[in-house]
Coordinates of C-alpha atoms and ligand atoms in Angstrom, one line a residue:
X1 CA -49.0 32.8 -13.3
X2 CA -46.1 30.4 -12.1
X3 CA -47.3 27.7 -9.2
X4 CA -45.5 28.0 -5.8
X5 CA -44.8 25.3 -3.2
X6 CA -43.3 25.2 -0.2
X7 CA -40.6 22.7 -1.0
X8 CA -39.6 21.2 -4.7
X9 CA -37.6 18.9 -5.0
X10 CA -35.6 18.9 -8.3
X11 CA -35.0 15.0 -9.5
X12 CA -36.7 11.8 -8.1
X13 CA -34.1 8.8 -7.6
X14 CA -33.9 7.1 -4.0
X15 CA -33.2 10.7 -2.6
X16 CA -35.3 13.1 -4.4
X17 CA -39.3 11.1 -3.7
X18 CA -37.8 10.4 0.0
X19 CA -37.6 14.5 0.8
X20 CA -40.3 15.0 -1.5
X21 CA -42.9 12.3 0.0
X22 CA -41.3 13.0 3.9
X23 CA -41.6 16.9 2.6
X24 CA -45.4 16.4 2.2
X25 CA -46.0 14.2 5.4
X26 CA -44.4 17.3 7.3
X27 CA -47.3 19.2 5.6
X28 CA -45.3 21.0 3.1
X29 CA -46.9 21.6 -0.3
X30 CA -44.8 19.9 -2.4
X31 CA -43.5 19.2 -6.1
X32 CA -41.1 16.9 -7.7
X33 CA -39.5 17.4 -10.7
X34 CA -38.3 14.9 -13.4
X35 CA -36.7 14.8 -16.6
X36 CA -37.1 11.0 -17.3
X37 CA -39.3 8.3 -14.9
X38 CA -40.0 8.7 -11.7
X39 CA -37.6 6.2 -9.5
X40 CA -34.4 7.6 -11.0
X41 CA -31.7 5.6 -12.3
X42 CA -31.6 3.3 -9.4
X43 CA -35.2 2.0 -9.6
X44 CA -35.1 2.4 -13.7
X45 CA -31.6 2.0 -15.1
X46 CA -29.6 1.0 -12.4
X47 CA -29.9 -0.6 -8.8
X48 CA -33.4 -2.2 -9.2
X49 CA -32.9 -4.1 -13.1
X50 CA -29.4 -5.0 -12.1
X51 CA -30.7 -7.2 -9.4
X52 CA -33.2 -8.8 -11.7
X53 CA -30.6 -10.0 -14.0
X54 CA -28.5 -11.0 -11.5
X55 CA -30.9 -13.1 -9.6
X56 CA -31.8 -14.4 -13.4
X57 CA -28.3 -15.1 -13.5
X58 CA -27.7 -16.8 -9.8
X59 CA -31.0 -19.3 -11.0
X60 CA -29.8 -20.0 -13.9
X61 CA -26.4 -20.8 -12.3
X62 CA -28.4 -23.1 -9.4
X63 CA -29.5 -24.8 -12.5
X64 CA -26.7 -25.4 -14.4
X65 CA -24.8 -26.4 -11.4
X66 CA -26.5 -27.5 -8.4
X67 CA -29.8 -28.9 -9.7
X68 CA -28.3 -32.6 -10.2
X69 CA -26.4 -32.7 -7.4
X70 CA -29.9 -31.9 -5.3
X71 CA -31.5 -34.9 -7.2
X72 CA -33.3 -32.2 -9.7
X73 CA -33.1 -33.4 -13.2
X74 CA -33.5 -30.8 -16.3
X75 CA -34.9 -32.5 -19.3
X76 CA -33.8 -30.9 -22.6
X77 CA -31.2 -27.6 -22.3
X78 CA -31.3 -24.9 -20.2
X79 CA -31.5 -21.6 -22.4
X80 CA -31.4 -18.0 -22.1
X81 CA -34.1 -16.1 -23.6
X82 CA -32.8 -12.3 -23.5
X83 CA -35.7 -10.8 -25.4
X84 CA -38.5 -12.2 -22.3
X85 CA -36.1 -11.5 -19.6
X86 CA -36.0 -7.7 -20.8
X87 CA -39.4 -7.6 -21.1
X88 CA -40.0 -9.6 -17.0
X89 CA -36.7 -7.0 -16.1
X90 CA -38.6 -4.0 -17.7
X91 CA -42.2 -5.1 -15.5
X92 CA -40.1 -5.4 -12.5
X93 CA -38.7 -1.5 -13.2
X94 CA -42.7 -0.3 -14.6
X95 CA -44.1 -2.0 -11.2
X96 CA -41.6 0.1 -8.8
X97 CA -41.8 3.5 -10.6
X98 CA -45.4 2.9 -10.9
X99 CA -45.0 2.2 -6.8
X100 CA -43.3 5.4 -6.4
X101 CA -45.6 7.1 -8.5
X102 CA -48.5 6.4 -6.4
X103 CA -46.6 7.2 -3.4
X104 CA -45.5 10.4 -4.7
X105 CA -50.0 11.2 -5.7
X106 CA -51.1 9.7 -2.8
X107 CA -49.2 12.1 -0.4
X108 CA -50.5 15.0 -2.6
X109 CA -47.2 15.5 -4.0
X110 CA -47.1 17.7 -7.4
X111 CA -45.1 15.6 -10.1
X112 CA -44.0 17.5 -12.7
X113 CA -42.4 16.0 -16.1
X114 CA -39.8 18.0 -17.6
X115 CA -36.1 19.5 -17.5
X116 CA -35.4 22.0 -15.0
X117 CA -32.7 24.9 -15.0
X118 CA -32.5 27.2 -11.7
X119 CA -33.8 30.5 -12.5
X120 CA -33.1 32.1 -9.0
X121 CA -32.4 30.9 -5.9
X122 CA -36.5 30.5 -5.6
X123 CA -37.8 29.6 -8.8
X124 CA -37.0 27.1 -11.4
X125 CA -38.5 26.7 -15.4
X126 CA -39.1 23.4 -16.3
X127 CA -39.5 22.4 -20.5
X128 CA -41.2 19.5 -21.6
X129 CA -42.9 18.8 -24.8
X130 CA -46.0 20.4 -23.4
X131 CA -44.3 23.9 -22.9
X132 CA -42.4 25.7 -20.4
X133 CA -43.4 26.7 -17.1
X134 CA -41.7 28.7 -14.0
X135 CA -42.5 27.5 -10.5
X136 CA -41.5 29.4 -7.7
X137 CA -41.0 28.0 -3.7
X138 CA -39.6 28.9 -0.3
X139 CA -37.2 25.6 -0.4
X140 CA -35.5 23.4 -3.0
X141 CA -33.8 20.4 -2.4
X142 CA -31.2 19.5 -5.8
X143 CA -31.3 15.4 -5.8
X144 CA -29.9 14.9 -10.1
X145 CA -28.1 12.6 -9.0
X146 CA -25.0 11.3 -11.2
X147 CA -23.8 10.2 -14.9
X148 CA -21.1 7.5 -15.8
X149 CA -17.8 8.5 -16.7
X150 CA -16.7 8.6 -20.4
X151 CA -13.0 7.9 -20.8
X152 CA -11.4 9.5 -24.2
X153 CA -11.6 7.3 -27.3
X154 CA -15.0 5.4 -25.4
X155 CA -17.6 7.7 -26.3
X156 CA -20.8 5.6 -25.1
X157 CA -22.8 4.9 -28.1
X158 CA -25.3 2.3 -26.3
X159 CA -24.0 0.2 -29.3
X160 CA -21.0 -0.6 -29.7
X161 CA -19.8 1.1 -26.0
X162 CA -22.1 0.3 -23.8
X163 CA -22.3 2.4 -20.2
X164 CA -24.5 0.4 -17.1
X165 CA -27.5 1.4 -18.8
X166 CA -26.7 -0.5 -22.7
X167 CA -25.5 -3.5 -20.9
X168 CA -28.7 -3.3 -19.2
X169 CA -30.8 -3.4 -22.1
X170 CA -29.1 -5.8 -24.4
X171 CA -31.5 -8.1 -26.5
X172 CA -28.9 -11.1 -26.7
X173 CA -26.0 -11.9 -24.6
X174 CA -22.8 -10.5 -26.4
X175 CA -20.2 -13.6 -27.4
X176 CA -17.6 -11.8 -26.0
X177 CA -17.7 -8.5 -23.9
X178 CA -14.5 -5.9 -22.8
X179 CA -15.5 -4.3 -19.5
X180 CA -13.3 -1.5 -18.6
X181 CA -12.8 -0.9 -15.0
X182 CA -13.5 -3.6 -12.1
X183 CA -15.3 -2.2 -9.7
X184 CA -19.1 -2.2 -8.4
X185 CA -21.0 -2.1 -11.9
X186 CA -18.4 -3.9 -13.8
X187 CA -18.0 -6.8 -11.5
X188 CA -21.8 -6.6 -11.0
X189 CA -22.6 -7.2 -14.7
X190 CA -19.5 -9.1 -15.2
X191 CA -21.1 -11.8 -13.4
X192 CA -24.5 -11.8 -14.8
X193 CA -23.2 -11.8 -18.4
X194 CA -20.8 -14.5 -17.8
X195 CA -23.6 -16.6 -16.4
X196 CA -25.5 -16.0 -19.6
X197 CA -22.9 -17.4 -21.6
X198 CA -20.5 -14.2 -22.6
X199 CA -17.1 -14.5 -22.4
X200 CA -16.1 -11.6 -20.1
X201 CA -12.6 -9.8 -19.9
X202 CA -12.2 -7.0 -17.3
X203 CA -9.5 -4.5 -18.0
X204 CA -8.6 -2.8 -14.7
X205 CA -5.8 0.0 -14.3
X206 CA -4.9 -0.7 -10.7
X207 CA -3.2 -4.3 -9.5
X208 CA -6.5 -6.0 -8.1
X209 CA -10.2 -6.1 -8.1
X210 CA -12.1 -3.2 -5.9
X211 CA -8.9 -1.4 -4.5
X212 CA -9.9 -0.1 -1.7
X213 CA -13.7 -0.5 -2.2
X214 CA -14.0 -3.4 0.2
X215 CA -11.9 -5.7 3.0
X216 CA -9.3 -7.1 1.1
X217 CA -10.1 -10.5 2.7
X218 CA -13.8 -10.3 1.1
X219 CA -12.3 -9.4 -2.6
X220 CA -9.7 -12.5 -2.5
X221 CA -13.0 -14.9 -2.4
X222 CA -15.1 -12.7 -5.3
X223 CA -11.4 -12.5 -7.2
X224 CA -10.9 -16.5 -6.9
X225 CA -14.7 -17.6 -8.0
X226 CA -14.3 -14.9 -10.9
X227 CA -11.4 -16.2 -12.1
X228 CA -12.6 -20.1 -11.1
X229 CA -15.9 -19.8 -13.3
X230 CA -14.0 -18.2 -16.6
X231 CA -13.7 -14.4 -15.8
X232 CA -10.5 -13.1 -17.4
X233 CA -9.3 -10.8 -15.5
X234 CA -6.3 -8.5 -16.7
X235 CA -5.0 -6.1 -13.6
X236 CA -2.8 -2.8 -14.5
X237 CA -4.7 -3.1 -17.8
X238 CA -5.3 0.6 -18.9
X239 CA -7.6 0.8 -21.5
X240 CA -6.3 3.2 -24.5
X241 CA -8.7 3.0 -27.6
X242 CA -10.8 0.5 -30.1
X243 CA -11.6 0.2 -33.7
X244 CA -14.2 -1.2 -35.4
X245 CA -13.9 -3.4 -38.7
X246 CA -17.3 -5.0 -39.7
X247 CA -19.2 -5.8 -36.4
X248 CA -16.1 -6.9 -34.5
X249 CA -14.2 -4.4 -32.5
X250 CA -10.9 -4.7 -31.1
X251 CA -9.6 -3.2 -28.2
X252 CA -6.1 -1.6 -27.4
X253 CA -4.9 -1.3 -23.8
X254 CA -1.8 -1.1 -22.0
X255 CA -0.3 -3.1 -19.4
X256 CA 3.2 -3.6 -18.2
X257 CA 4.3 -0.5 -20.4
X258 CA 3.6 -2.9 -23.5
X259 CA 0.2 -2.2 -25.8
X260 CA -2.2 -5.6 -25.8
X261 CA -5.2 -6.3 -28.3
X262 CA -8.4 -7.9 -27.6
X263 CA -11.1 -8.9 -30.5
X264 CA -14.9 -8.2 -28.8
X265 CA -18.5 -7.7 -29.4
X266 CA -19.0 -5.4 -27.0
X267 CA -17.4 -2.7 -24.6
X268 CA -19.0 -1.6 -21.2
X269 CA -17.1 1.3 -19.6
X270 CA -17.5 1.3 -15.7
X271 CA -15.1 3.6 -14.6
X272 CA -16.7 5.5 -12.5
X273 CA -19.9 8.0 -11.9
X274 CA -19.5 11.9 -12.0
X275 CA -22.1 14.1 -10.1
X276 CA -24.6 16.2 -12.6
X277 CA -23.4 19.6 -11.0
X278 CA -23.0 21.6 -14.5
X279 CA -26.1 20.7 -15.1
X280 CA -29.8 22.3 -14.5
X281 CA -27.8 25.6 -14.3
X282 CA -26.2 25.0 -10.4
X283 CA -23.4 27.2 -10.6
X284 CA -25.1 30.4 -12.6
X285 CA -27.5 30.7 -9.6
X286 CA -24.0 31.1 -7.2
X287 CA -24.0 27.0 -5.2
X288 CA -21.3 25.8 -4.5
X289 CA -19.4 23.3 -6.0
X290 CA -16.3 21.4 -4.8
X291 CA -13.3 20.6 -7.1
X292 CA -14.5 17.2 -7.5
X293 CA -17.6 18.2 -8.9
X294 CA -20.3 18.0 -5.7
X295 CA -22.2 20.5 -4.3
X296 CA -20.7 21.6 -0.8
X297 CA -23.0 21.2 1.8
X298 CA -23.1 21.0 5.2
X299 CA -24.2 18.4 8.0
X300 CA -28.0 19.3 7.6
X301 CA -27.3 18.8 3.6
X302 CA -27.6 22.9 3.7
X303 CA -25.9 24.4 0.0
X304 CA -24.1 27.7 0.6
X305 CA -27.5 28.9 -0.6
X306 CA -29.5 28.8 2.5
X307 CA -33.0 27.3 1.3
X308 CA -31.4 25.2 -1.2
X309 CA -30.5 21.7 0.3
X310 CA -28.3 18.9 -1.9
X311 CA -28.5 15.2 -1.3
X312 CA -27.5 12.0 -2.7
X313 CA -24.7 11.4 -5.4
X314 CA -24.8 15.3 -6.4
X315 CA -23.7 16.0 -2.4
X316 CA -20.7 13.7 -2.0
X317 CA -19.7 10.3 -1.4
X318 CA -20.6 7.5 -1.0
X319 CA -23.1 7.4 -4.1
X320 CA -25.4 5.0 -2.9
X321 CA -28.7 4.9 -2.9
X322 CA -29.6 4.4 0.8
X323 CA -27.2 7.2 1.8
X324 CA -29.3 9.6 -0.5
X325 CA -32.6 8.4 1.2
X326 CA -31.4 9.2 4.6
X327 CA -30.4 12.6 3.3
X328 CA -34.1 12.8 2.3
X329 CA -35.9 12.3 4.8
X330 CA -33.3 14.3 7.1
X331 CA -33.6 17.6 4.9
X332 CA -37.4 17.6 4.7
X333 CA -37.5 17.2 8.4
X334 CA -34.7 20.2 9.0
X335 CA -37.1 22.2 6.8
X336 CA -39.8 21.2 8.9
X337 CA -37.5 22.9 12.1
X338 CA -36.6 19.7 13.6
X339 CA -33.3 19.3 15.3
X340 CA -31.7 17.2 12.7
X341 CA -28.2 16.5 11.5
X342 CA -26.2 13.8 9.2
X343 CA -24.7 11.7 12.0
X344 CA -24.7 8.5 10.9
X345 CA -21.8 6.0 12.0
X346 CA -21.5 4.1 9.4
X347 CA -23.2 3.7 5.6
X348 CA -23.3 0.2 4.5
X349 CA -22.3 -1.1 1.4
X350 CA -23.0 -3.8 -0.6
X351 CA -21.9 -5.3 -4.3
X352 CA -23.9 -7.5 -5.7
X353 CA -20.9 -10.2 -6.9
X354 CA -20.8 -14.3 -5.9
X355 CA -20.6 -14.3 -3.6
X356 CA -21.8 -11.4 -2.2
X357 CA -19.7 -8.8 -0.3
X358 CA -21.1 -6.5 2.3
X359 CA -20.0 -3.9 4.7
X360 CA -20.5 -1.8 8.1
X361 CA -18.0 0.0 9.9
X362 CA -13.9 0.3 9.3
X363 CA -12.0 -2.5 7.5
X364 CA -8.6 -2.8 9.8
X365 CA -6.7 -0.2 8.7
X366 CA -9.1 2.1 9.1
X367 CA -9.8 1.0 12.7
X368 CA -5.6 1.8 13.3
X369 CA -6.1 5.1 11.4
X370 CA -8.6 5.8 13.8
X371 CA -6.7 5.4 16.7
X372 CA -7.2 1.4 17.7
X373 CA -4.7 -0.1 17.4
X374 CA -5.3 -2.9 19.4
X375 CA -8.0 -5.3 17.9
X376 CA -9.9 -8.0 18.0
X377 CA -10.7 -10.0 14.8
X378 CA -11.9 -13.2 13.8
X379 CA -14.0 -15.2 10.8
X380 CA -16.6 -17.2 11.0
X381 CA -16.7 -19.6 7.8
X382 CA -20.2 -19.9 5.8
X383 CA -18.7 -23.7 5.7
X384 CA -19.4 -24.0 8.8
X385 CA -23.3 -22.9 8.9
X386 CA -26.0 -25.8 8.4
X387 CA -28.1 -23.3 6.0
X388 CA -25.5 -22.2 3.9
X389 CA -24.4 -26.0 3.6
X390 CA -28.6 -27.0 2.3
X391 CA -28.3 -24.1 -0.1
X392 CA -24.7 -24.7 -1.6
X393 CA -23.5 -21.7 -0.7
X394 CA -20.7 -22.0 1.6
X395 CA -18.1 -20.1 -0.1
X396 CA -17.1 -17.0 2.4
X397 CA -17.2 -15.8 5.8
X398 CA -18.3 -12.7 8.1
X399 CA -15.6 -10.8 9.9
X400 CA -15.7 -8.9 12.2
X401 CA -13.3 -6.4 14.3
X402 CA -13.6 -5.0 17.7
X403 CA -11.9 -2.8 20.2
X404 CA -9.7 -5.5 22.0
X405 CA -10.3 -3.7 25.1
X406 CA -13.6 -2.9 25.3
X407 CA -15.1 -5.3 22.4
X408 CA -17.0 -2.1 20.8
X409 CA -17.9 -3.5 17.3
X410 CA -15.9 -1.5 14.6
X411 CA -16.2 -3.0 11.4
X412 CA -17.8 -6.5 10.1
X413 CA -17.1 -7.5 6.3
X414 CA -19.0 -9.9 4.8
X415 CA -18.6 -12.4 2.2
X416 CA -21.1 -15.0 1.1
X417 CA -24.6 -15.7 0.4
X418 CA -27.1 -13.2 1.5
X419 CA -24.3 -10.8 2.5
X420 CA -26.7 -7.8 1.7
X421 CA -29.6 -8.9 3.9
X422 CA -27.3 -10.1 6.7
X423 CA -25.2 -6.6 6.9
X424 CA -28.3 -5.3 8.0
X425 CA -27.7 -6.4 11.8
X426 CA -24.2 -5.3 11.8
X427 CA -25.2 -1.9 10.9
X428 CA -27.9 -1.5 13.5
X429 CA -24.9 -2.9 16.6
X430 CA -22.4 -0.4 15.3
X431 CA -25.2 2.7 15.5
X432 CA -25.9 1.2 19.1
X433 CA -22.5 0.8 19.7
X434 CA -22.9 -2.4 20.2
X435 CA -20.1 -5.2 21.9
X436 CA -19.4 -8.2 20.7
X437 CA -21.2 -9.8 23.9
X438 CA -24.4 -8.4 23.0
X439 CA -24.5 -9.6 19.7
X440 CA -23.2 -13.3 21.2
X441 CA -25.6 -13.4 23.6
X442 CA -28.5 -12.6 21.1
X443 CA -30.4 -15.8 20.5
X444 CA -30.1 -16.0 16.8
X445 CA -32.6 -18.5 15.0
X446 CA -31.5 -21.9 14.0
X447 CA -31.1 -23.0 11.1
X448 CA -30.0 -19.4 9.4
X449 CA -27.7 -17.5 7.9
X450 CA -28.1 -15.2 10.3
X451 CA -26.9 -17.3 13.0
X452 CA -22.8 -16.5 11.3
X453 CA -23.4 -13.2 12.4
X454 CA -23.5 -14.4 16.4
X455 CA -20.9 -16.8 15.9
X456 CA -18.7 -14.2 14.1
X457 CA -18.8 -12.6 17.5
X458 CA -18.6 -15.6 19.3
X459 CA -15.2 -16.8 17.2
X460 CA -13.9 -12.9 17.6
X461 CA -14.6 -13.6 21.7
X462 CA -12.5 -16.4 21.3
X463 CA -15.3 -19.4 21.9
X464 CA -17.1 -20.2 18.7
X465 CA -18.8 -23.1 19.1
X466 CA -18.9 -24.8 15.4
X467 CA -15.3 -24.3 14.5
X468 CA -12.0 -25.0 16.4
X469 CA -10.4 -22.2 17.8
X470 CA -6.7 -22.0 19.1
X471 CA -7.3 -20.8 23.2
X472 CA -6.9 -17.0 23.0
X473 CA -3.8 -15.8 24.2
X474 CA -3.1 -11.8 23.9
X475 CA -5.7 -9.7 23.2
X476 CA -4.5 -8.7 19.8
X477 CA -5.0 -11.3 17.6
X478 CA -6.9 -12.9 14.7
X479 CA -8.5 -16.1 15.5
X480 CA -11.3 -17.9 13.7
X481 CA -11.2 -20.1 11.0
X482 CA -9.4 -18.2 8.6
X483 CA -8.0 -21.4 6.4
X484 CA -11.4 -22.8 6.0
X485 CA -12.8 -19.3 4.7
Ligands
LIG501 P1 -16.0 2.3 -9.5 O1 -15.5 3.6 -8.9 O2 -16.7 1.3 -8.6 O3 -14.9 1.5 -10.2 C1 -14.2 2.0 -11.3 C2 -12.9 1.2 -11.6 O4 -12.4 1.5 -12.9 C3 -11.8 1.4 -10.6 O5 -11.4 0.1 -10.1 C4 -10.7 2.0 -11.5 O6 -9.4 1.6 -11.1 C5 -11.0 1.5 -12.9 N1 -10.5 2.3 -14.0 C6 -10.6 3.7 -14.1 N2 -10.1 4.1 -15.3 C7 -9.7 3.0 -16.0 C8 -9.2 2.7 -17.3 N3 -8.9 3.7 -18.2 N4 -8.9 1.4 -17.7 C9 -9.1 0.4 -16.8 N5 -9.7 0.6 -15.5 C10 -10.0 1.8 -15.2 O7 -17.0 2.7 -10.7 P2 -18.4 2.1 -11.2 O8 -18.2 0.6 -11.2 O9 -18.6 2.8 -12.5 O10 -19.4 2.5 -10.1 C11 -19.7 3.9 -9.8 C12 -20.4 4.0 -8.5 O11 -21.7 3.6 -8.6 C13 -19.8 3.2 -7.4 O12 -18.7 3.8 -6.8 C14 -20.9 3.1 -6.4 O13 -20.9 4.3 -5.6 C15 -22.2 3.2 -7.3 N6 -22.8 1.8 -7.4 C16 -23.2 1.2 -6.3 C17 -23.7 -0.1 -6.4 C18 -24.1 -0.8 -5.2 O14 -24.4 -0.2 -4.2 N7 -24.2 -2.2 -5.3 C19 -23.8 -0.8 -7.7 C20 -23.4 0.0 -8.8 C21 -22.8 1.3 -8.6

């Protein structure tokens, strides 16, 4: 006889154990059902060992750098030992799955190991090594999340081309490493490999770094300390094929309508993540699907099956894996009857660089496309603030923008240290629909980072108080240290 729930949730990343763990606090009997370990590829393969290796990488870095200007001397050399740091990145990922797991048994939430392919609209049959079994329920909520992109000739091999999750797991650092594309996850390991000791080049097709991924204000600083501590960076560089002659491998791209060669050890491809929507059998049960690949849905996260709900990277952009836990916690709570839809204002972002850049709300030109066109925008330099100064960290700067006539925060782009943490506040005034008064007249803790978030609005109002500002004239206009930032 086939088990039935109430709700199952098919896939258990940041969005699937959300719906399913918010699923059974509603009271809903409920499963979860994964193919690999529970967490999903952000907590085992992606977002979660990615910031252990960079935060291996930043130390390192401190130490190689900083330490003997802070009076800390290292006796003998500083080394990297890839074989222990995969085993301390591997604990980090075991401890949080092993977190989720618990979370997941102690809200009496059914785990189930195993591949799932839609049957019907209710049921689902699930294979693992143990069998196969059909489970049958009144709701499912799809959460499988999303796969890198191959490009021809690059078929990931987790050898010789690597995808996020190779470069993840390599044993030694790689003399030399071709990463092709620079955005999120190539910068991101980009910049933990080069610490390590690899010499990095980045292939990427367009003319910069992150087109249209961030303020272009915040990529000019990442672009400049790339380049500054050894990053090669070729722009309009399209990638084309490789061969392979012993161990070394050599890569052929194009740029500027000529073909260039580049000898490596390894190749990472970044070039982008595709939802799993032809997979698990989506479209034979009738969903959905959009011509970019995502399941359609609609502001409750509602599939054009009614008691099948999508969320996270298989639903639409942005992939991230705070977006998808929102959705999860919003669909379990629809199924629960509450009156619930997506309406969030903004969805931050964040990429882990050096420094880091992070983001709430509309860079400028999306403020004009939005209809204000009059604006209010200033920087406040990190050069300027006495914590980033003790931690040698005062590269960057927080920008923000604002209605010029009624100071409504719009959009604040940060970078610099602690970026991630400190775009935090700006999401929470831009839900609120906060000015730039209220976040001015907030008493912000001394000595902090935090306190360039109230003098970002303090330098936007024209009157910040640890850099020189020219007296405002029209409302329009950009003031704020830019030159210092
Ligand atoms: P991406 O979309 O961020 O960047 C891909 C880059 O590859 C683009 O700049 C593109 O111009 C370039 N490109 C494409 N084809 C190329 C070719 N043949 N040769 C050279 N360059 C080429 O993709 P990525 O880095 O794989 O990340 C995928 C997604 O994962 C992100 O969009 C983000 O949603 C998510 N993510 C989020 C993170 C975070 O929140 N910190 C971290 C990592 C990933």
């Amino acid at each position: 006889m086939s088990q039935s729930y109430d709700v199952i949730v098919v896939g258990s990343g940041p969005g699937g154990y959300v719906a399913a763990i918010r699923s059974a606090q509603l009271g809903f009997k409920t499963a979860v059902i994964e193919r690999e370990k529970v967490g999903g590829v952000c907590l085992n393969v992606g977002c979660i060992p990615s910031k252990a290796m960079i935060g291996a990488a930043h130390f390192l870095h401190k130490l190689e750098h900083d330490s003997k200007e802070m009076g800390i001397k290292v006796k003998g050399d500083v080394d990297v030992d890839m074989e222990q740091m995969q085993k301390w990145k591997q604990g980090v990922c075991d401890k949080m799955s092993g977190g989720v797991n618990q979370l997941l048994k102690g809200n009496k939430v059914t785990i189930v190991q195993g591949d799932a392919t839609f049957k019907t609209t209710t049921s689902i049959e699930v294979k693992s090594s143990k069998g196969t079994e059909t489970l049958t329920t009144k709701y499912f909520v799809v959460a499988t999340g999303s796969r890198p992109i191959e490009i021809p000739g690059f078929k990931f091999d987790e050898k010789d081309v690597l995808s996020s999750t190779g470069a993840l797991a390599q044993d030694e650092v790689p003399k030399k490493m071709v990463v092709i594309g620079g955005g999120y996850i190539g910068l991101e390991i980009s910049s933990f490999m080069q610490k390590f000791g690899a010499e990095v080049h980045v292939l990427e097709a367009q003319d910069g770094l992150l087109t249209g991924m961030a303020d272009p204000e915040c990529i000019q600083v990442v672009q400049r300390k790339l380049k500054k501590s050894g990053v090669n960076l070729h722009f309009g560089a399209k990638a084309k094929s490789f061969k392979k002659s012993g161990k070394s491998l050599e890569v052929t791209f194009e740029k500027g309508g000529k073909e260039e060669k580049i000898k490596t050890d390894k190749i990472l491809v970044t070039v982008g993540r595709k939802p799993n929507s032809d997979q698990a059998n989506l479209k034979g049960i009738g969903l959905a699907i959009d011509e970019r690949g995502f399941v359609k849905v609609n502001e409750q996260r509602r599939t054009s099956i009614p008691n099948i709900f999508a969320i996270g990277d298989i639903a639409g952009q942005p992939m991230l894996a705070h977006k998808a836990s929102h959705e999860g916690v919003l669909v379990a709570e629809v199924i629960a009857g509450k009156n619930r839809v997506y309406d969030a204002k903004t969805v931050p972002a964040v990429i882990f660089v050096d420094p880091e850049i992070a983001s709430a709300g509309w860079t400028e030109a999306e403020c004009k496309a939005n209809g204000h066109s009059d604006l209010k925008v200033a920087k406040f330099p990190f050069g300027a603030n006495g914590k980033a100064v003790s931690m040698m960290e005062t590269d960057g700067f927080v920008k923000m923008i604002a209605d010029a006539k009624t100071h409504v925060l719009l959009g604040v782009h940060i970078v610099g240290p602690e970026a991630s943490n400190l775009i935090s506040e700006a999401v929470l005034a831009i839900e609120m629909g906060a000015r730039l008064e209220d976040i001015a007249l907030s008493i912000h803790p001394h000595p902090t980072l935090g306190e360039t978030m109230m003098e970002a609005a303090e330098a936007t109002l024209g009157h910040a108080i640890h850099i020189i500002q020219k007296p405002l004239g029209s409302a329009t206009k950009r003031n704020g240290s830019g030159a210092r930032a």
